[in-house]
Tab-separated table of N, CA and C and ligand atoms in Angstrom:
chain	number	residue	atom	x	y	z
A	1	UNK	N	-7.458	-5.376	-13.483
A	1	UNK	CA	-6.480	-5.744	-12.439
A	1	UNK	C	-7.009	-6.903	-11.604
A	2	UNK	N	-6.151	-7.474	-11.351
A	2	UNK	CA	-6.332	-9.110	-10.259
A	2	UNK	C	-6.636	-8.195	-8.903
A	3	UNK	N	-7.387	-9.047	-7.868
A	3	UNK	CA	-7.269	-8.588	-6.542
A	3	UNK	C	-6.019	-8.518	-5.959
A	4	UNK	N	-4.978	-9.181	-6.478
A	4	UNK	CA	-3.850	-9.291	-6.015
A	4	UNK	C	-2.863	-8.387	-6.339
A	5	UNK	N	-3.032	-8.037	-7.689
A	5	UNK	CA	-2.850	-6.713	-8.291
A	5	UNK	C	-2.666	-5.321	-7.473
A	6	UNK	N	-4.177	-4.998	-6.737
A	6	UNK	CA	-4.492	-4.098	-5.988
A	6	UNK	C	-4.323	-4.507	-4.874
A	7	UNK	N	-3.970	-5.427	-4.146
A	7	UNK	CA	-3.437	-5.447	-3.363
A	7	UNK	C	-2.031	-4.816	-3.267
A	8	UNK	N	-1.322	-5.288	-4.384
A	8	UNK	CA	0.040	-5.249	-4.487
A	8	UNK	C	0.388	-3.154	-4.749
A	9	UNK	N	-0.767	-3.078	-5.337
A	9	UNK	CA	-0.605	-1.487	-5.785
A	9	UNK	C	-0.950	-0.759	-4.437
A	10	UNK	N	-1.484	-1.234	-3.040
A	10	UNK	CA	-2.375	-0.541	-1.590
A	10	UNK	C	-3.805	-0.055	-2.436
A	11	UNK	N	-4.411	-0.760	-3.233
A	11	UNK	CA	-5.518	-0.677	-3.234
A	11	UNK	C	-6.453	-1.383	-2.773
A	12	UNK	N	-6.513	-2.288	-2.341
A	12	UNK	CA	-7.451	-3.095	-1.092
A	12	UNK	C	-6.107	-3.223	0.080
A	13	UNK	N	-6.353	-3.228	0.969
A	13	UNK	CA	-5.977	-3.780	2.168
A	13	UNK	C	-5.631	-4.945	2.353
A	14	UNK	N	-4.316	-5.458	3.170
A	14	UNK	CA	-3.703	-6.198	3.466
A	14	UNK	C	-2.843	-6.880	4.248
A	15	UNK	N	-2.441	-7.352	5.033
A	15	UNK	CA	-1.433	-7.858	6.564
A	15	UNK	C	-0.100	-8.224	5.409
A	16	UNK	N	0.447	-7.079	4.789
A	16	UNK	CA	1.308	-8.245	4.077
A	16	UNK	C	2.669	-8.044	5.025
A	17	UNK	N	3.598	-9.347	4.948
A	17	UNK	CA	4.446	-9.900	5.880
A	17	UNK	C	5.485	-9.500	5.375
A	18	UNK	N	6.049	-9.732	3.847
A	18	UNK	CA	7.534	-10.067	3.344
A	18	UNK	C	7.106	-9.308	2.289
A	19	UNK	N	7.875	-8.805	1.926
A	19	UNK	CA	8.300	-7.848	0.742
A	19	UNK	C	9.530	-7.569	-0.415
A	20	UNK	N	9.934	-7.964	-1.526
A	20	UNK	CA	11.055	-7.719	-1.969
A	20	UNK	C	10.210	-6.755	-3.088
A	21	UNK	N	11.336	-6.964	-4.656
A	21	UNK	CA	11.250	-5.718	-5.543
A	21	UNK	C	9.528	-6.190	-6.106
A	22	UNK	N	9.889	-7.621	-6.758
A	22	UNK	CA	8.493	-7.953	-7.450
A	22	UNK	C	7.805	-8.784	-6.741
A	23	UNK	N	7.873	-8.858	-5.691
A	23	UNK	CA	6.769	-10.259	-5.177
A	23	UNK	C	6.584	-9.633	-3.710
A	24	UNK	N	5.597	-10.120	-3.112
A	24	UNK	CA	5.360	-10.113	-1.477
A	24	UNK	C	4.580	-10.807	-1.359
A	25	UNK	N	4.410	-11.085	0.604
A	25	UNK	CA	3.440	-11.762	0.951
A	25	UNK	C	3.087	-11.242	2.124
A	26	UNK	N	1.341	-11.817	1.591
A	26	UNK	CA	0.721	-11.334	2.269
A	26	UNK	C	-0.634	-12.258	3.460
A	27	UNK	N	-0.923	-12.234	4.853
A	27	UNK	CA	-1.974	-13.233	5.338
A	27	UNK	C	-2.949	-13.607	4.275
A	28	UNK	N	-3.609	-14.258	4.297
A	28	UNK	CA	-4.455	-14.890	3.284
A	28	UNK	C	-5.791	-14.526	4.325
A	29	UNK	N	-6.895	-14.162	3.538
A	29	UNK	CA	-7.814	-13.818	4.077
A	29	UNK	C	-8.764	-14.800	4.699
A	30	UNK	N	-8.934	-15.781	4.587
A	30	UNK	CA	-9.711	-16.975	4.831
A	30	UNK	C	-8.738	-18.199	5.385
A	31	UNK	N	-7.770	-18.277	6.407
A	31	UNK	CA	-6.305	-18.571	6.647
A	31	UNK	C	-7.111	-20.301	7.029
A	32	UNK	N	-6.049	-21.476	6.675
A	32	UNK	CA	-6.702	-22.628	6.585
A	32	UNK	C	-5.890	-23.203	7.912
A	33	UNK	N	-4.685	-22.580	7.928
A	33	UNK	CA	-3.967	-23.036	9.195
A	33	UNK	C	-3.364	-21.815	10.144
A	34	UNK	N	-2.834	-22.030	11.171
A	34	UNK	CA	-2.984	-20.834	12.271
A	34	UNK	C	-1.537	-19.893	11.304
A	35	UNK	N	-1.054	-20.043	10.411
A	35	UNK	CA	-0.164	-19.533	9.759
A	35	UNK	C	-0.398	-19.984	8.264
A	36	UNK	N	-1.143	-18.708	7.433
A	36	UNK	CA	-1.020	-18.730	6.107
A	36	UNK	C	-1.332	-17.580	5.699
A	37	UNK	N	-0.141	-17.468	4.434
A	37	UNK	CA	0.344	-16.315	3.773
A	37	UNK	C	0.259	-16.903	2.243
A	38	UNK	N	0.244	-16.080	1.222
A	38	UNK	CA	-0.090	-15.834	0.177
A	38	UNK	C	1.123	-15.477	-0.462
A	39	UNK	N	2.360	-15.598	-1.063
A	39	UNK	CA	3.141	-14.979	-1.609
A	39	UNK	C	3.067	-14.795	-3.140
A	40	UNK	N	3.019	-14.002	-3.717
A	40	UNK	CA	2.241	-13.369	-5.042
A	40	UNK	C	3.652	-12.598	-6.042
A	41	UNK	N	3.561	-12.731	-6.822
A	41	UNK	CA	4.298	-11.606	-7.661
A	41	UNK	C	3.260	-10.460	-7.880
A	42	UNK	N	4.314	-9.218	-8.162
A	42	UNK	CA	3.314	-7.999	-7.856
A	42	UNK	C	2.720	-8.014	-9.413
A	43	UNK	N	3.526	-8.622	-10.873
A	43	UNK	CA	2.775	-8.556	-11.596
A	43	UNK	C	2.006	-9.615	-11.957
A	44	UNK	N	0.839	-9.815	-12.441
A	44	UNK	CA	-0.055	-10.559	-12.710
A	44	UNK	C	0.348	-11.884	-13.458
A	45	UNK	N	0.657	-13.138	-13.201
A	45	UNK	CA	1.035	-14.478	-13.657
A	45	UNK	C	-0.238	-14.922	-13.987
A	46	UNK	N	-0.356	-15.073	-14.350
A	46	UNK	CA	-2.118	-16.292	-14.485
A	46	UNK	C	-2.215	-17.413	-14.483
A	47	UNK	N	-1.397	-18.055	-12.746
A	47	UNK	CA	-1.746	-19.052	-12.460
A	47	UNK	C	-0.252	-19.882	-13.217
A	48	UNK	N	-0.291	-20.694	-12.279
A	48	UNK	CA	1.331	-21.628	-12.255
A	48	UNK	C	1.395	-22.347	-13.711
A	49	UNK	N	-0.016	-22.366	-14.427
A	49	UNK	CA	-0.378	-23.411	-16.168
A	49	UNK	C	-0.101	-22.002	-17.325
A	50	UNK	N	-0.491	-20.403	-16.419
A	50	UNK	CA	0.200	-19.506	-17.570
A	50	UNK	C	1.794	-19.065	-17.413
A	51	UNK	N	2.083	-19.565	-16.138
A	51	UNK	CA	3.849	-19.113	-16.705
A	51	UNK	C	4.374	-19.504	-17.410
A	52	UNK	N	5.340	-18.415	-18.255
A	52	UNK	CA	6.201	-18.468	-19.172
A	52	UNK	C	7.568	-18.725	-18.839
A	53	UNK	N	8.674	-19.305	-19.527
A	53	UNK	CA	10.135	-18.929	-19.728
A	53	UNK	C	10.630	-17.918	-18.485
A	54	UNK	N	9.837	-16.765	-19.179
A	54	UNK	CA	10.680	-15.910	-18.980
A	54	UNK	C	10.214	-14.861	-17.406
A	55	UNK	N	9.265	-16.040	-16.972
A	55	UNK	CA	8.766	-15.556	-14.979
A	55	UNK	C	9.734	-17.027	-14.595
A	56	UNK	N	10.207	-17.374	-14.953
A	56	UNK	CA	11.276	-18.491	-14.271
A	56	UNK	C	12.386	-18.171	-12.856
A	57	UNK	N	12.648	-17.004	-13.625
A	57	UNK	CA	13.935	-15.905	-12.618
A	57	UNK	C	13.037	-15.332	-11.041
A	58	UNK	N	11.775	-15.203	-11.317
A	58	UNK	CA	11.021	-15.107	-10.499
A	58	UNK	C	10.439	-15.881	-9.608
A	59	UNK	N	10.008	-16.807	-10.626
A	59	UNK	CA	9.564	-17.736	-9.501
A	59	UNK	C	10.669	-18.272	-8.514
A	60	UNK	N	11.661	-18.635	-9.480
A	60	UNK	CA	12.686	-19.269	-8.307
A	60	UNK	C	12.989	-18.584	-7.285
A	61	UNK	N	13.079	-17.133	-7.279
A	61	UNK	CA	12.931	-16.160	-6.023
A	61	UNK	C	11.667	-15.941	-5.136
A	62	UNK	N	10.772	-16.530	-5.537
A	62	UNK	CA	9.931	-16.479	-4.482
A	62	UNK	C	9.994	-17.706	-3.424
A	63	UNK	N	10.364	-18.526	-4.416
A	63	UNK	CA	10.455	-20.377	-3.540
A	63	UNK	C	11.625	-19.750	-2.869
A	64	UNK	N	12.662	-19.284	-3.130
A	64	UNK	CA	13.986	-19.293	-2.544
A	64	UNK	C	13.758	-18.855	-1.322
A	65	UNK	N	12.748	-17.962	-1.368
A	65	UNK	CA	12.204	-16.651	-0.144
A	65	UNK	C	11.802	-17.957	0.944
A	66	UNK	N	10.862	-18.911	0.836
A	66	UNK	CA	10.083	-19.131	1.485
A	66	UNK	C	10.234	-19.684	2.799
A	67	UNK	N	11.810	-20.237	2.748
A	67	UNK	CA	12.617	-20.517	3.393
A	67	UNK	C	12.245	-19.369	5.047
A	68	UNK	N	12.895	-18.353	4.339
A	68	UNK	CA	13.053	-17.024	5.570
A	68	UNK	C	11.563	-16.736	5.430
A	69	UNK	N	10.695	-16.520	4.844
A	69	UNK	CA	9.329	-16.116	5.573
A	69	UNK	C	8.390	-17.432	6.344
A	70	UNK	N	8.816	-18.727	6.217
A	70	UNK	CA	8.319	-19.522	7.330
A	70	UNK	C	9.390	-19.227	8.574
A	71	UNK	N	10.480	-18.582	8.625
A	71	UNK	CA	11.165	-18.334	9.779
A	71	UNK	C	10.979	-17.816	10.252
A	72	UNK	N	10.417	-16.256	9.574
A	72	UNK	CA	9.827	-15.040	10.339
A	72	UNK	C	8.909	-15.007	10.779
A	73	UNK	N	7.939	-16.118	10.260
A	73	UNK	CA	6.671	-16.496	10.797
A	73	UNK	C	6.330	-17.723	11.719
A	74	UNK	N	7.900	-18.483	12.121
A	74	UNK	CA	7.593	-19.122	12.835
A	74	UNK	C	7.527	-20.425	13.030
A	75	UNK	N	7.045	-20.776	11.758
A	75	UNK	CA	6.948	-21.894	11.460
A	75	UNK	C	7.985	-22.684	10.842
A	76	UNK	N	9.202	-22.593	10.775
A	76	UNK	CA	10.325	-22.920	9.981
A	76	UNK	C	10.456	-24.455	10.662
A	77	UNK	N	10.580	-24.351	12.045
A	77	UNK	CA	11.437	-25.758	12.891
A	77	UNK	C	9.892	-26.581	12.832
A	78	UNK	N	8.762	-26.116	13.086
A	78	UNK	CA	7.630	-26.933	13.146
A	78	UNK	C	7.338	-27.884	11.919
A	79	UNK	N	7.275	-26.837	10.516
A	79	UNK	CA	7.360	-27.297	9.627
A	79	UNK	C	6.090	-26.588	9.117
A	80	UNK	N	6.605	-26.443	7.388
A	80	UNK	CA	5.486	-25.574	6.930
A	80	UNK	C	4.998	-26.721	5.171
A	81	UNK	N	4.061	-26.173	4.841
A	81	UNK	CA	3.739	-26.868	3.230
A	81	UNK	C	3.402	-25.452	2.087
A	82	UNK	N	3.969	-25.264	1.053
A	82	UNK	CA	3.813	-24.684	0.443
A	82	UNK	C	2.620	-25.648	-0.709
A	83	UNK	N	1.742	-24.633	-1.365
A	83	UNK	CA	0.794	-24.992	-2.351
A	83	UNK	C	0.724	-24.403	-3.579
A	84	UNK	N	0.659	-25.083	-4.485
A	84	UNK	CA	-0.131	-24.216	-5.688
A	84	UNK	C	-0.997	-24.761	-6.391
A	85	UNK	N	-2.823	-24.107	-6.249
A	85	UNK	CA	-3.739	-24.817	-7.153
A	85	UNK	C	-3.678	-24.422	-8.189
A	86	UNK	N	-4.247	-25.451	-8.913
A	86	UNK	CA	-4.281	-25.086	-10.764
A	86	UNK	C	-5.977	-25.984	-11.216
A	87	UNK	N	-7.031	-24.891	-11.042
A	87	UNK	CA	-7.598	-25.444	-12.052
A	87	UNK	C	-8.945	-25.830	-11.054
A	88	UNK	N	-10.405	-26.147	-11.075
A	88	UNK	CA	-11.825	-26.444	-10.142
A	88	UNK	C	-10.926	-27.299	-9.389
A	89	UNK	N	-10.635	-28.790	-9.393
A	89	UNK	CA	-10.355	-29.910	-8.822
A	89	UNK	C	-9.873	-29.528	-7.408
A	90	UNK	N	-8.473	-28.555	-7.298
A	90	UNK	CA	-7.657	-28.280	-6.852
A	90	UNK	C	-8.410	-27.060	-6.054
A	91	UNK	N	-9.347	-26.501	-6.490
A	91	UNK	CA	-10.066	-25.297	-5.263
A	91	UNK	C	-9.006	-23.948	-5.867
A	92	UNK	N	-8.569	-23.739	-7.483
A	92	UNK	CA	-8.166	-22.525	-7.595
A	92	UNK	C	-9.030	-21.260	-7.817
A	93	UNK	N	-8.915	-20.262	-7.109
A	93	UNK	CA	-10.295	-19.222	-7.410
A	93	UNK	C	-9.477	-17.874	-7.680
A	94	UNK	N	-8.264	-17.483	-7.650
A	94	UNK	CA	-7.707	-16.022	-8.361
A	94	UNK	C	-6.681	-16.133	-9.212
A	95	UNK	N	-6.952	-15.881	-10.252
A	95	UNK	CA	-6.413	-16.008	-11.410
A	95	UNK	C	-4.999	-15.413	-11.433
A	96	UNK	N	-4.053	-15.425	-10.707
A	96	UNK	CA	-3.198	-14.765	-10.445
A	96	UNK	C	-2.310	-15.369	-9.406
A	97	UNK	N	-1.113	-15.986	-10.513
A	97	UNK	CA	-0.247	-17.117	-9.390
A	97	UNK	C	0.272	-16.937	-8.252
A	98	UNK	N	0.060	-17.644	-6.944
A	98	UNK	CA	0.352	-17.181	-5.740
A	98	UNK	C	0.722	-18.793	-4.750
A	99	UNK	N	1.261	-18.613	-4.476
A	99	UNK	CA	2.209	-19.594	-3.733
A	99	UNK	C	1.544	-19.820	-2.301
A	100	UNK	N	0.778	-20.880	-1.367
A	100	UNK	CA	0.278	-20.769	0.144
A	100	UNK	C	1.491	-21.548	0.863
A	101	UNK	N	1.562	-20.683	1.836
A	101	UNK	CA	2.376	-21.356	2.812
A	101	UNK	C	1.364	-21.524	3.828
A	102	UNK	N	1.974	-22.348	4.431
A	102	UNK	CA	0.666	-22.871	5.927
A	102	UNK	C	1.478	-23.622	6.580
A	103	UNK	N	1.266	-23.288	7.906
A	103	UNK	CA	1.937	-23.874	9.112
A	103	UNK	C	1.553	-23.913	10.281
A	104	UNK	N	1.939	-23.990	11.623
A	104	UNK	CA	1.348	-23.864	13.153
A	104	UNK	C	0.561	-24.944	13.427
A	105	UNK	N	0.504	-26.200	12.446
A	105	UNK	CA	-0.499	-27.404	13.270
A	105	UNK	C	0.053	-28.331	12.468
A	106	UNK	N	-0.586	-29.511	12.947
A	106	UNK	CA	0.159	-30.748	11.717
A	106	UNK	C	-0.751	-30.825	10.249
A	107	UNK	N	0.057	-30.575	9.658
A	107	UNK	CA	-1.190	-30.918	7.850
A	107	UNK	C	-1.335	-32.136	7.662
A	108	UNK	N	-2.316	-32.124	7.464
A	108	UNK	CA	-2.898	-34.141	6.741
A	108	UNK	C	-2.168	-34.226	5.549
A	109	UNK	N	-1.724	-35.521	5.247
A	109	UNK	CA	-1.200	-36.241	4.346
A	109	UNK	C	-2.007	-37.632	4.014
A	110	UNK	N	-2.488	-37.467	2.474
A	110	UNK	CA	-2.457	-37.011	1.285
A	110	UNK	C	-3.860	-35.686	1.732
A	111	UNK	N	-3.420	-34.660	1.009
A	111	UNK	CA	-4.500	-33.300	1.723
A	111	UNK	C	-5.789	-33.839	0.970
A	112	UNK	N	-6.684	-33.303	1.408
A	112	UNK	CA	-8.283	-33.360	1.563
A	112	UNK	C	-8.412	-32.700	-0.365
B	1	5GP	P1	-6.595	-20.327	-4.542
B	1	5GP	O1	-7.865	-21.005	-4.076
B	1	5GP	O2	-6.815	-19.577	-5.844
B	1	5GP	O3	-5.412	-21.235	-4.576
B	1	5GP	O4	-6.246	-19.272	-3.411
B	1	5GP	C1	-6.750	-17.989	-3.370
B	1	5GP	C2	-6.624	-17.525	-1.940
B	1	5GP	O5	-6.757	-16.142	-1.898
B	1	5GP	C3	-7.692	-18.121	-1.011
B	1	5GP	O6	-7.080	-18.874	0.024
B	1	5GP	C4	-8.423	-16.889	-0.497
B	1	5GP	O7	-8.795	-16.999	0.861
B	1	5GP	C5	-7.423	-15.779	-0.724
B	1	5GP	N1	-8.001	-14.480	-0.978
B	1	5GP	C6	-8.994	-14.189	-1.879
B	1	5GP	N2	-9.274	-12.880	-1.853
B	1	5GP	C7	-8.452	-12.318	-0.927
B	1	5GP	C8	-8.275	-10.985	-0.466
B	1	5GP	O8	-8.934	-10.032	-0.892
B	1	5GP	N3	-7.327	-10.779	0.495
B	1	5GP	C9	-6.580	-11.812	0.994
B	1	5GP	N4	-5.673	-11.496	1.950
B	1	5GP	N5	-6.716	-13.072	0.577
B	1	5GP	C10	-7.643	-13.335	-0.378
C-alpha cells in the first residue's frame, strides 16, 4: 500500500479537508505555502506518467473539485496553483498521483 493508500483507508493520520466517493484531500505534511492540500484518489494511480484511459473520469473530477476546495479553504479570490510532479527533476517522492494545491501568499513565477 502507498502512504496515501493508508491514509485514505485511516491508517496513518491525517487533516483531510474534502472528501467525495474516490478521491479526497488532505493538508500536506510538509505545507510549502500557508495553504496546501494534497488531493489524491483513494485508489493507487502511480503518478500522472501511469494513468490510464480509463482514471480519465476521475481525474477530471478531482480538477473539477478544485475549484470548491480552494473556496473552502480560502484561497479561491486570492488565487491558488495546482501541481503535479512527475519524475527526480520535478521533486516527485510518492508514487501515487496526487494533485498540490497551494495558496495564502503570492507564488513565484517561473517556480524554483
Ligand atoms: P511529491 O513531491 O511526490 O509531488 O509530493 C508528495 C507530498 O506528500 C510532499 O509534499 C510531502 O510533504 C507529502 N507527504 C509525504 N508523506 C506524507 C504524509 O504521511 N502525510 C501527509 N499529509 N503528507 C505527506
Amino acid at each position: 500500500m502507498t502512504i496515501f493508500e493508508k491514509i485514505a483507508a485511516r491508517e496513518i493520520p491525517a487533516d483531510i479537508v474534502y472528501e467525495e466517493e474516490d478521491f479526497f484531500a488532505f493538508k500536506d505534511i510538509t505545507p510549502q505555502a500557508p495553504v496546501h492540500v494534497l488531493i489524491v484518489p483513494k485508489r493507487a494511480i502511480p503518478g500522472i506518467s501511469g494513468s490510464q484511459p480509463g482514471d480519465a473520469e476521475l481525474l477530471g473530477k478531482m480538477l473539477v473539485a478544485t475549484p470548491k476546495i480552494a473556496r473552502q479553504l480560502g484561497v479561491f479570490e486570492g488565487g491558488y496553483r495546482l501541481v503535479i510532479n512527475h519524475g527526480k527533476d520535478a521533486g516527485e517522492t510518492v508514487p501515487h498521483l496526487h494533485i498540490h494545491l497551494l495558496g495564502g501568499r503570492a507564488l513565484g513565477w517561473p517556480p524554483g
